Short mmCIF file of C-alpha atoms and ligand atoms in Angstrom, two decimals:
data_model
loop_
_atom_site.label_atom_id
_atom_site.label_comp_id
_atom_site.label_asym_id
_atom_site.label_seq_id
_atom_site.Cartn_x
_atom_site.Cartn_y
_atom_site.Cartn_z
CA MET A 1 98.65 131.70 99.95
CA LEU A 2 97.91 128.12 100.90
CA ASN A 3 94.36 126.70 100.95
CA ILE A 4 94.41 123.06 102.01
CA VAL A 5 91.48 120.65 101.80
CA LEU A 6 91.56 117.68 104.18
CA PHE A 7 89.41 115.03 102.53
CA GLY A 8 88.36 111.55 103.66
CA PRO A 9 85.65 109.38 105.19
CA PRO A 10 84.21 110.05 108.66
CA GLY A 11 86.76 109.07 111.29
CA ALA A 12 89.66 109.11 108.81
CA GLY A 13 91.63 111.44 111.09
CA LYS A 14 90.93 114.80 109.42
CA GLY A 15 90.36 116.62 112.73
CA THR A 16 93.34 114.92 114.38
CA GLN A 17 95.66 115.90 111.54
CA ALA A 18 94.15 119.39 111.22
CA GLN A 19 95.19 120.19 114.79
CA ARG A 20 98.77 119.09 114.08
CA MET A 21 98.92 120.86 110.72
CA MET A 22 97.65 124.07 112.32
CA ASP A 23 100.64 123.99 114.65
CA ALA A 24 102.99 123.34 111.72
CA THR A 25 101.53 125.79 109.17
CA GLY A 26 99.82 128.46 111.29
CA LEU A 27 96.73 128.14 109.07
CA PRO A 28 93.32 128.24 110.79
CA GLN A 29 91.16 125.09 110.67
CA VAL A 30 87.79 125.59 109.02
CA SER A 31 85.66 122.59 110.01
CA THR A 32 82.05 122.64 108.82
CA GLY A 33 81.27 119.87 111.34
CA ASP A 34 82.51 122.06 114.23
CA MET A 35 80.66 125.09 112.85
CA LEU A 36 77.43 123.10 112.60
CA ARG A 37 77.81 121.66 116.12
CA ALA A 38 78.30 125.22 117.45
CA ALA A 39 75.16 126.31 115.59
CA VAL A 40 73.17 123.38 117.01
CA LYS A 41 74.36 124.23 120.53
CA ALA A 42 73.45 127.90 120.08
CA GLN A 43 70.07 126.88 118.58
CA THR A 44 70.46 129.24 115.63
CA ASP A 45 68.27 128.80 112.52
CA VAL A 46 71.12 126.95 110.82
CA GLY A 47 71.57 124.72 113.86
CA LEU A 48 67.88 123.89 114.06
CA GLU A 49 67.83 122.99 110.36
CA ALA A 50 71.07 120.97 110.50
CA LYS A 51 70.37 118.94 113.64
CA ASN A 52 68.11 116.26 112.14
CA TYR A 53 70.46 115.66 109.22
CA MET A 54 73.46 115.35 111.54
CA ASP A 55 71.69 113.06 114.01
CA SER A 56 70.73 110.69 111.20
CA GLY A 57 74.19 110.74 109.58
CA ALA A 58 72.99 112.50 106.42
CA LEU A 59 74.70 115.49 104.80
CA VAL A 60 73.30 118.94 105.54
CA PRO A 61 71.94 120.62 102.34
CA ASP A 62 74.62 122.23 100.16
CA GLN A 63 73.24 125.78 100.29
CA VAL A 64 73.34 125.85 104.10
CA ILE A 65 76.99 124.79 104.04
CA ILE A 66 78.00 127.14 101.22
CA ASP A 67 76.45 130.13 103.05
CA LEU A 68 78.33 129.16 106.24
CA ILE A 69 81.63 129.00 104.35
CA LYS A 70 81.05 132.29 102.53
CA ASP A 71 80.54 134.01 105.90
CA ARG A 72 83.53 132.26 107.48
CA MET A 73 85.85 133.28 104.63
CA GLN A 74 85.05 136.95 105.28
CA GLU A 75 86.77 136.75 108.66
CA ASP A 76 90.23 138.27 109.01
CA ASP A 77 92.06 135.07 109.93
CA ALA A 78 90.90 133.44 106.67
CA LYS A 79 92.55 136.03 104.44
CA GLY A 80 95.98 134.36 104.48
CA GLY A 81 94.77 130.86 103.62
CA VAL A 82 92.95 128.13 105.56
CA MET A 83 92.76 124.42 106.13
CA PHE A 84 89.31 123.05 105.26
CA ASP A 85 88.31 120.02 107.35
CA GLY A 86 85.23 118.12 106.15
CA PHE A 87 84.45 120.63 103.41
CA PRO A 88 83.77 120.36 100.51
CA ARG A 89 81.77 117.14 100.67
CA THR A 90 79.85 117.26 97.38
CA VAL A 91 80.66 118.40 93.84
CA PRO A 92 78.33 121.48 94.14
CA GLN A 93 80.20 122.47 97.34
CA ALA A 94 83.55 122.09 95.55
CA GLU A 95 82.29 124.21 92.63
CA ALA A 96 81.12 126.91 95.06
CA LEU A 97 84.49 126.84 96.83
CA ALA A 98 86.30 127.34 93.53
CA GLU A 99 84.40 130.64 93.17
CA ILE A 100 85.67 131.80 96.58
CA VAL A 101 89.35 130.70 96.73
CA ASP A 102 91.95 128.75 94.78
CA VAL A 103 92.48 125.36 96.40
CA SER A 104 96.23 124.63 96.61
CA ILE A 105 96.18 120.92 97.48
CA VAL A 106 93.71 118.21 98.54
CA LEU A 107 95.14 115.78 101.08
CA ALA A 108 92.92 112.69 100.80
CA ILE A 109 93.22 110.40 103.84
CA ASP A 110 92.49 106.84 102.81
CA VAL A 111 91.15 104.48 105.53
CA PRO A 112 89.23 101.23 104.92
CA ASP A 113 85.59 101.13 106.12
CA GLU A 114 86.26 98.37 108.66
CA ARG A 115 88.60 100.68 110.62
CA ILE A 116 86.12 103.56 110.70
CA VAL A 117 83.59 102.12 113.17
CA GLU A 118 86.21 101.29 115.83
CA ARG A 119 87.80 104.71 115.41
CA ILE A 120 84.57 106.67 115.73
CA CYS A 121 83.02 104.64 118.53
CA GLY A 122 86.17 105.07 120.69
CA ARG A 123 86.56 108.77 120.03
CA PHE A 124 86.33 111.50 122.67
CA SER A 125 87.65 115.03 122.87
CA CYS A 126 88.97 117.28 125.58
CA GLY A 127 86.03 119.13 127.12
CA ASN A 128 88.22 122.22 127.48
CA CYS A 129 90.31 122.68 124.31
CA GLY A 130 88.68 120.16 121.91
CA ALA A 131 91.81 118.06 121.28
CA VAL A 132 90.80 114.67 119.82
CA TYR A 133 91.60 111.37 121.60
CA HIS A 134 90.69 107.70 121.32
CA ASP A 135 90.03 105.14 124.08
CA SER A 136 92.64 102.73 122.65
CA PHE A 137 94.56 104.40 119.81
CA ASN A 138 95.25 107.82 121.33
CA PRO A 139 94.36 107.78 125.04
CA LEU A 140 94.40 110.76 127.36
CA PRO A 141 97.85 110.91 129.04
CA GLU A 142 97.92 110.23 132.80
CA THR A 143 98.74 113.91 133.26
CA GLY A 144 95.60 114.91 131.33
CA CYS A 145 95.28 116.84 128.07
CA THR A 146 98.14 119.14 127.01
CA CYS A 147 95.87 122.02 128.16
CA GLY A 148 95.82 120.49 131.65
CA SER A 149 92.15 119.41 131.60
CA PHE A 150 90.79 115.92 132.39
CA ALA A 151 87.29 116.68 131.06
CA GLU A 152 86.04 114.35 128.29
CA LYS A 153 83.31 115.00 125.72
CA ARG A 154 81.66 112.52 123.30
CA ARG A 155 79.70 113.39 120.16
CA ALA A 156 75.98 112.54 119.88
CA ASP A 157 76.47 111.16 116.34
CA ASP A 158 79.33 108.82 117.27
CA THR A 159 77.15 105.71 117.49
CA GLU A 160 77.56 102.54 115.45
CA GLN A 161 74.18 103.07 113.75
CA THR A 162 74.94 106.66 112.70
CA VAL A 163 78.44 105.74 111.53
CA VAL A 164 76.95 103.31 109.00
CA ALA A 165 74.72 106.09 107.61
CA ARG A 166 77.65 108.55 107.56
CA LEU A 167 79.77 106.05 105.63
CA GLU A 168 76.94 105.53 103.14
CA ALA A 169 76.64 109.29 102.62
CA TYR A 170 80.42 109.44 102.16
CA HIS A 171 80.49 106.75 99.47
CA GLN A 172 77.48 108.09 97.58
CA GLN A 173 78.01 111.86 97.76
CA THR A 174 81.57 112.64 98.86
CA ALA A 175 83.83 109.98 97.34
CA PRO A 176 83.05 111.16 93.75
CA LEU A 177 84.81 114.42 94.67
CA ALA A 178 88.14 112.58 94.52
CA ASP A 179 87.75 112.37 90.74
CA PHE A 180 86.82 116.06 90.59
CA TYR A 181 90.10 117.03 92.29
CA ARG A 182 92.17 114.32 90.56
CA ALA A 183 91.15 115.81 87.22
CA SER A 184 92.58 119.17 88.27
CA GLY A 185 95.81 117.58 89.55
CA LEU A 186 95.20 118.67 93.15
CA LEU A 187 94.56 115.27 94.77
CA HIS A 188 97.32 113.85 96.95
CA LEU A 189 96.56 110.42 98.46
CA ILE A 190 97.70 109.70 102.01
CA ASP A 191 97.58 106.22 103.57
CA GLY A 192 95.56 106.89 106.75
CA ASP A 193 95.72 103.35 108.12
CA ARG A 194 98.99 103.98 109.93
CA ASP A 195 100.47 105.61 112.98
CA ILE A 196 99.21 109.19 113.51
CA ASP A 197 102.76 110.66 113.49
CA LEU A 198 103.66 108.97 110.18
CA ILE A 199 100.55 110.44 108.55
CA THR A 200 101.42 113.94 109.78
CA ALA A 201 104.96 113.57 108.45
CA ASP A 202 103.62 112.49 105.04
CA MET A 203 101.23 115.42 104.89
CA LEU A 204 103.95 117.93 105.72
CA LYS A 205 106.15 116.35 103.03
CA ALA A 206 103.31 116.74 100.52
CA LEU A 207 102.99 120.43 101.40
CA ASN A 208 106.69 121.02 100.96
P1 AP5 B 1 82.13 116.12 110.76
O1 AP5 B 1 82.25 116.69 112.10
O2 AP5 B 1 82.91 116.70 109.65
O3 AP5 B 1 82.38 114.56 110.89
P2 AP5 B 1 83.05 113.49 109.89
O4 AP5 B 1 83.44 113.87 108.54
O5 AP5 B 1 82.10 112.39 109.98
O6 AP5 B 1 84.43 113.32 110.43
P3 AP5 B 1 84.81 113.07 111.87
O7 AP5 B 1 84.93 114.35 112.63
O8 AP5 B 1 83.87 112.03 112.45
O9 AP5 B 1 86.22 112.33 111.71
P4 AP5 B 1 87.67 112.86 111.43
O10 AP5 B 1 88.08 112.48 110.05
O11 AP5 B 1 87.84 114.29 111.81
O12 AP5 B 1 88.46 111.91 112.43
P5 AP5 B 1 89.15 112.23 113.84
O13 AP5 B 1 90.41 112.98 113.63
O14 AP5 B 1 88.17 112.79 114.82
O15 AP5 B 1 80.60 116.12 110.29
C1 AP5 B 1 79.55 115.74 111.16
C2 AP5 B 1 78.22 115.91 110.43
O16 AP5 B 1 78.02 117.29 110.08
C3 AP5 B 1 78.10 115.14 109.10
O17 AP5 B 1 77.66 113.80 109.31
C4 AP5 B 1 77.07 115.99 108.35
O18 AP5 B 1 75.77 115.74 108.82
C5 AP5 B 1 77.43 117.42 108.77
N1 AP5 B 1 78.41 118.06 107.87
C6 AP5 B 1 79.67 118.50 108.21
N2 AP5 B 1 80.26 119.06 107.14
C7 AP5 B 1 79.38 118.99 106.12
C8 AP5 B 1 79.43 119.38 104.76
N3 AP5 B 1 80.53 119.97 104.23
N4 AP5 B 1 78.35 119.12 103.99
C9 AP5 B 1 77.22 118.57 104.49
N5 AP5 B 1 77.12 118.14 105.77
C10 AP5 B 1 78.19 118.37 106.58
O19 AP5 B 1 89.54 110.72 114.26
C11 AP5 B 1 88.55 109.78 114.63
C12 AP5 B 1 89.09 108.93 115.81
O20 AP5 B 1 90.16 108.11 115.35
C13 AP5 B 1 89.66 109.76 116.98
O21 AP5 B 1 89.33 109.15 118.19
C14 AP5 B 1 91.19 109.73 116.75
O22 AP5 B 1 91.91 109.82 117.98
C15 AP5 B 1 91.37 108.38 116.07
N6 AP5 B 1 92.46 108.39 115.07
C16 AP5 B 1 92.79 109.39 114.21
N7 AP5 B 1 93.81 109.04 113.42
C17 AP5 B 1 94.12 107.74 113.78
C18 AP5 B 1 95.10 106.79 113.32
N8 AP5 B 1 95.97 107.09 112.32
N9 AP5 B 1 95.13 105.58 113.91
C19 AP5 B 1 94.26 105.26 114.92
N10 AP5 B 1 93.32 106.12 115.41
C20 AP5 B 1 93.25 107.34 114.83
#
């Protein structure tokens, strides 16, 4: 059973690569960011608690995230392994995950800070299937998304001001996790400042 962690700063390309890796591996993507956005939209208790943290670019408290993951891992499609996208993001989250499943590999996408702002501020996704695009680096084809839709959606937290706060949270709270996983021999560094296809190829090679 394969449990993959996609690790990296905001805008590193975790979601983009997760979609491609899902096609290649058949593993479901477990994105805490997507789960939180769904909770905010549905105005659940979790969503109401998470919204202010997300809007300001801060991390949502660990216990909220750990409870979400525990519930998600009870679902049938998670039993054969998953691909975590944006989780864990702190050492306590990683310790909680170790109690739930054995992590097989951590694919750490490395992208310099100066690239992050342009990536996030140009991002949009398909309003129908959620596929991720970029105004310049990965534009919507003239024929529309692969699902046939032309609808575009932009995230509320994809502003220059929030990106700075998200990067700060990454460096202070998430980056130390690299050492946590390096110590257990699970960390595999991927150069994320390259063409999207080359990164996917590297990740698949690492899995093999
Ligand atoms: P989340 O949704 O996880 O956001 P994030 O980590 O900030 O990551 P992003 O989704 O912004 O980026 P990505 O790495 O997926 O990049 P993408 O593929 O889209 O979290 C949002 C918030 O929720 C957090 O701020 C926090 O508040 C909360 N949260 C979530 N999980 C949490 C947790 N575990 N603990 C606590 N709080 C949590 O790519 C970005 C853009 O670049 C796209 O437009 C794409 O087309 C383009 N692109 C991708 N790859 C390339 C490339 N190689 N070259 C050029 N462009 C590229």
